[in-house]
């Protein structure tokens, strides 16, 4: 019974925390996050940390996100796919290619499976940096692991290849999108129009 009460309390805190973050009330979310420790049976869990990391990642606050990750590790809470995805997105958004790639490698070593969102983030990052070989490598890795590209993947590839004058590669990506079980929408067609 004590365990169920503890779990219910944990869920209630996490729901309230997510709501505060969704409203953009970061100060209240921080206050609730810190107060969780003072209530018996309530400690921040993986969901709690991921929520707080996401809100600070959206603000591009690398220092705060890194501190939360360290705190999470000290509490012996293992990062999951959401944690790693948040970190990779943050490092990509601030232009820190090395940290994004290091985090991706740490994710693989930890045995956490990357998903389409993670690969799309990496492909976008390398495209933005103009690193064609890395764009193609990540796309190939994605396919080799049977992680199915989506319309974001194809739009990124088409736009990137079109921007560097690689018409044939852009067309190949477009044809792959048409042949895949992907909902090809106006974004994919719009990317092709840039050729």
Coordinates of C-alpha atoms in Angstrom, one line a residue:
X1 CA 0.0 0.0 0.0
X2 CA 2.8 2.4 0.8
X3 CA 4.4 1.7 -2.6
X4 CA 1.1 2.5 -4.4
X5 CA 0.7 5.7 -2.4
X6 CA 4.3 6.6 -3.3
X7 CA 3.7 5.8 -7.0
X8 CA 0.5 7.8 -7.0
X9 CA 2.3 10.8 -5.4
X10 CA 5.1 10.5 -8.0
X11 CA 2.6 10.5 -10.9
X12 CA 0.7 13.5 -9.4
X13 CA 3.9 15.5 -9.1
X14 CA 5.0 14.6 -12.6
X15 CA 1.6 15.6 -14.1
X16 CA 1.7 18.9 -12.2
X17 CA 5.3 19.5 -13.2
X18 CA 4.4 18.9 -16.9
X19 CA 1.5 21.3 -16.7
X20 CA 3.7 24.1 -15.2
X21 CA 6.3 23.5 -17.9
X22 CA 3.6 23.6 -20.6
X23 CA 2.3 26.9 -19.3
X24 CA 5.9 28.2 -19.4
X25 CA 6.1 28.7 -15.6
X26 CA 9.6 27.5 -15.3
X27 CA 10.1 29.1 -11.8
X28 CA 7.1 27.3 -10.4
X29 CA 8.2 24.1 -12.0
X30 CA 11.7 24.5 -10.5
X31 CA 10.2 25.1 -7.1
X32 CA 8.0 22.0 -7.3
X33 CA 10.9 20.0 -8.6
X34 CA 13.1 20.9 -5.6
X35 CA 10.2 20.5 -3.1
X36 CA 9.7 16.9 -4.2
X37 CA 12.7 15.9 -2.2
X38 CA 11.2 17.2 1.1
X39 CA 8.1 14.9 0.9
X40 CA 8.7 11.4 2.2
X41 CA 8.4 8.8 -0.6
X42 CA 8.7 11.3 -3.4
X43 CA 11.9 11.6 -5.2
X44 CA 12.3 12.9 -8.8
X45 CA 12.3 10.0 -11.2
X46 CA 13.2 9.6 -14.9
X47 CA 10.0 11.3 -16.0
X48 CA 10.6 14.2 -13.7
X49 CA 14.2 14.8 -14.8
X50 CA 13.2 14.4 -18.5
X51 CA 10.5 17.0 -18.1
X52 CA 12.8 19.5 -16.4
X53 CA 15.6 18.8 -19.0
X54 CA 13.1 19.4 -21.8
X55 CA 11.9 22.7 -20.5
X56 CA 15.5 24.0 -20.0
X57 CA 16.5 22.5 -23.4
X58 CA 13.8 24.6 -25.0
X59 CA 15.4 27.6 -23.5
X60 CA 18.8 26.5 -24.8
X61 CA 20.1 26.4 -21.2
X62 CA 23.0 23.9 -21.7
X63 CA 24.4 24.6 -18.2
X64 CA 21.1 23.8 -16.5
X65 CA 20.5 20.7 -18.6
X66 CA 24.0 19.4 -18.0
X67 CA 23.5 19.9 -14.2
X68 CA 20.2 18.0 -14.3
X69 CA 21.9 15.2 -16.1
X70 CA 24.6 15.0 -13.5
X71 CA 22.1 15.1 -10.7
X72 CA 20.1 12.4 -12.4
X73 CA 23.2 10.2 -12.6
X74 CA 24.0 10.8 -8.9
X75 CA 20.5 9.6 -8.1
X76 CA 21.3 6.4 -10.1
X77 CA 18.6 7.2 -12.6
X78 CA 19.6 5.9 -16.0
X79 CA 19.0 8.2 -19.0
X80 CA 16.5 6.8 -21.5
X81 CA 15.6 7.5 -25.1
X82 CA 13.8 10.7 -24.1
X83 CA 16.8 11.9 -22.1
X84 CA 19.3 11.3 -24.9
X85 CA 17.0 12.7 -27.5
X86 CA 16.6 15.9 -25.5
X87 CA 20.4 16.2 -25.1
X88 CA 21.1 15.6 -28.7
X89 CA 18.5 18.1 -29.8
X90 CA 19.8 20.7 -27.4
X91 CA 23.5 20.3 -28.5
X92 CA 22.3 20.4 -32.1
X93 CA 20.3 23.6 -31.6
X94 CA 23.3 25.3 -30.0
X95 CA 25.6 24.1 -32.7
X96 CA 27.8 21.8 -30.6
X97 CA 28.2 18.9 -33.1
X98 CA 30.9 17.2 -31.0
X99 CA 28.6 16.9 -27.9
X100 CA 25.7 15.8 -30.0
X101 CA 27.7 13.1 -31.6
X102 CA 29.3 12.1 -28.2
X103 CA 25.8 11.9 -26.6
X104 CA 24.6 9.8 -29.5
X105 CA 27.6 7.4 -29.1
X106 CA 26.9 7.2 -25.3
X107 CA 23.3 6.3 -26.1
X108 CA 24.4 3.5 -28.3
X109 CA 27.0 2.2 -25.7
X110 CA 24.3 2.3 -23.0
X111 CA 22.1 0.1 -25.2
X112 CA 19.4 2.7 -25.6
X113 CA 17.9 2.4 -29.1
X114 CA 17.8 5.5 -31.2
X115 CA 14.6 6.3 -33.0
X116 CA 13.6 8.3 -36.1
X117 CA 13.6 11.6 -34.2
X118 CA 17.2 11.1 -33.0
X119 CA 18.4 10.3 -36.5
X120 CA 16.4 13.2 -38.0
X121 CA 18.1 15.5 -35.5
X122 CA 21.6 14.3 -36.4
X123 CA 20.9 14.4 -40.1
X124 CA 19.6 18.0 -39.7
X125 CA 22.6 18.9 -37.6
X126 CA 25.1 17.6 -40.2
X127 CA 23.2 19.1 -43.1
X128 CA 23.2 22.5 -41.4
X129 CA 27.0 22.1 -40.9
X130 CA 27.4 21.1 -44.6
X131 CA 28.9 17.7 -43.8
X132 CA 27.5 15.7 -46.6
X133 CA 29.4 12.5 -45.8
X134 CA 27.9 12.5 -42.2
X135 CA 24.4 13.2 -43.5
X136 CA 24.7 10.2 -45.8
X137 CA 26.3 8.0 -43.1
X138 CA 23.5 8.7 -40.6
X139 CA 20.8 8.1 -43.2
X140 CA 22.5 4.8 -44.2
X141 CA 22.9 3.8 -40.5
X142 CA 19.2 4.5 -40.0
X143 CA 18.2 2.2 -42.9
X144 CA 20.7 -0.5 -41.8
X145 CA 19.1 -0.6 -38.4
X146 CA 15.6 -0.7 -39.9
X147 CA 14.7 2.7 -38.4
X148 CA 12.2 3.9 -40.9
X149 CA 12.7 7.4 -42.3
X150 CA 9.7 9.7 -42.1
X151 CA 8.6 12.8 -44.0
X152 CA 10.9 15.0 -41.9
X153 CA 13.9 12.7 -42.8
X154 CA 13.1 13.0 -46.5
X155 CA 12.3 16.7 -46.4
X156 CA 15.7 17.4 -44.7
X157 CA 17.6 15.2 -47.2
X158 CA 15.9 16.8 -50.3
X159 CA 16.3 20.3 -49.0
X160 CA 19.9 19.7 -48.1
X161 CA 20.9 18.1 -51.4
X162 CA 19.0 20.7 -53.3
X163 CA 20.8 23.5 -51.4
X164 CA 24.2 22.1 -52.4
X165 CA 23.3 21.4 -56.0
X166 CA 23.2 17.6 -55.7
X167 CA 20.1 17.3 -57.9
X168 CA 20.4 13.5 -58.4
X169 CA 20.7 12.8 -54.7
X170 CA 17.7 15.1 -54.0
X171 CA 15.7 13.2 -56.6
X172 CA 16.8 9.8 -55.2
X173 CA 15.6 10.9 -51.7
X174 CA 12.3 12.1 -53.2
X175 CA 11.8 8.8 -55.1
X176 CA 12.6 6.9 -51.9
X177 CA 10.0 9.0 -50.1
X178 CA 7.4 8.1 -52.7
X179 CA 8.3 4.4 -52.5
X180 CA 8.3 4.3 -48.7
X181 CA 5.4 3.9 -46.4
X182 CA 5.7 7.6 -45.6
X183 CA 3.0 10.2 -45.9
X184 CA 4.5 12.5 -48.5
X185 CA 3.1 15.9 -47.8
X186 CA 3.5 19.4 -49.2
X187 CA 6.8 19.9 -47.3
X188 CA 8.4 17.1 -49.3
X189 CA 7.0 18.5 -52.6
X190 CA 8.0 22.0 -51.6
X191 CA 11.6 20.8 -50.9
X192 CA 11.6 19.3 -54.4
X193 CA 10.5 22.6 -55.9
X194 CA 13.8 24.1 -54.8
X195 CA 15.7 22.1 -57.4

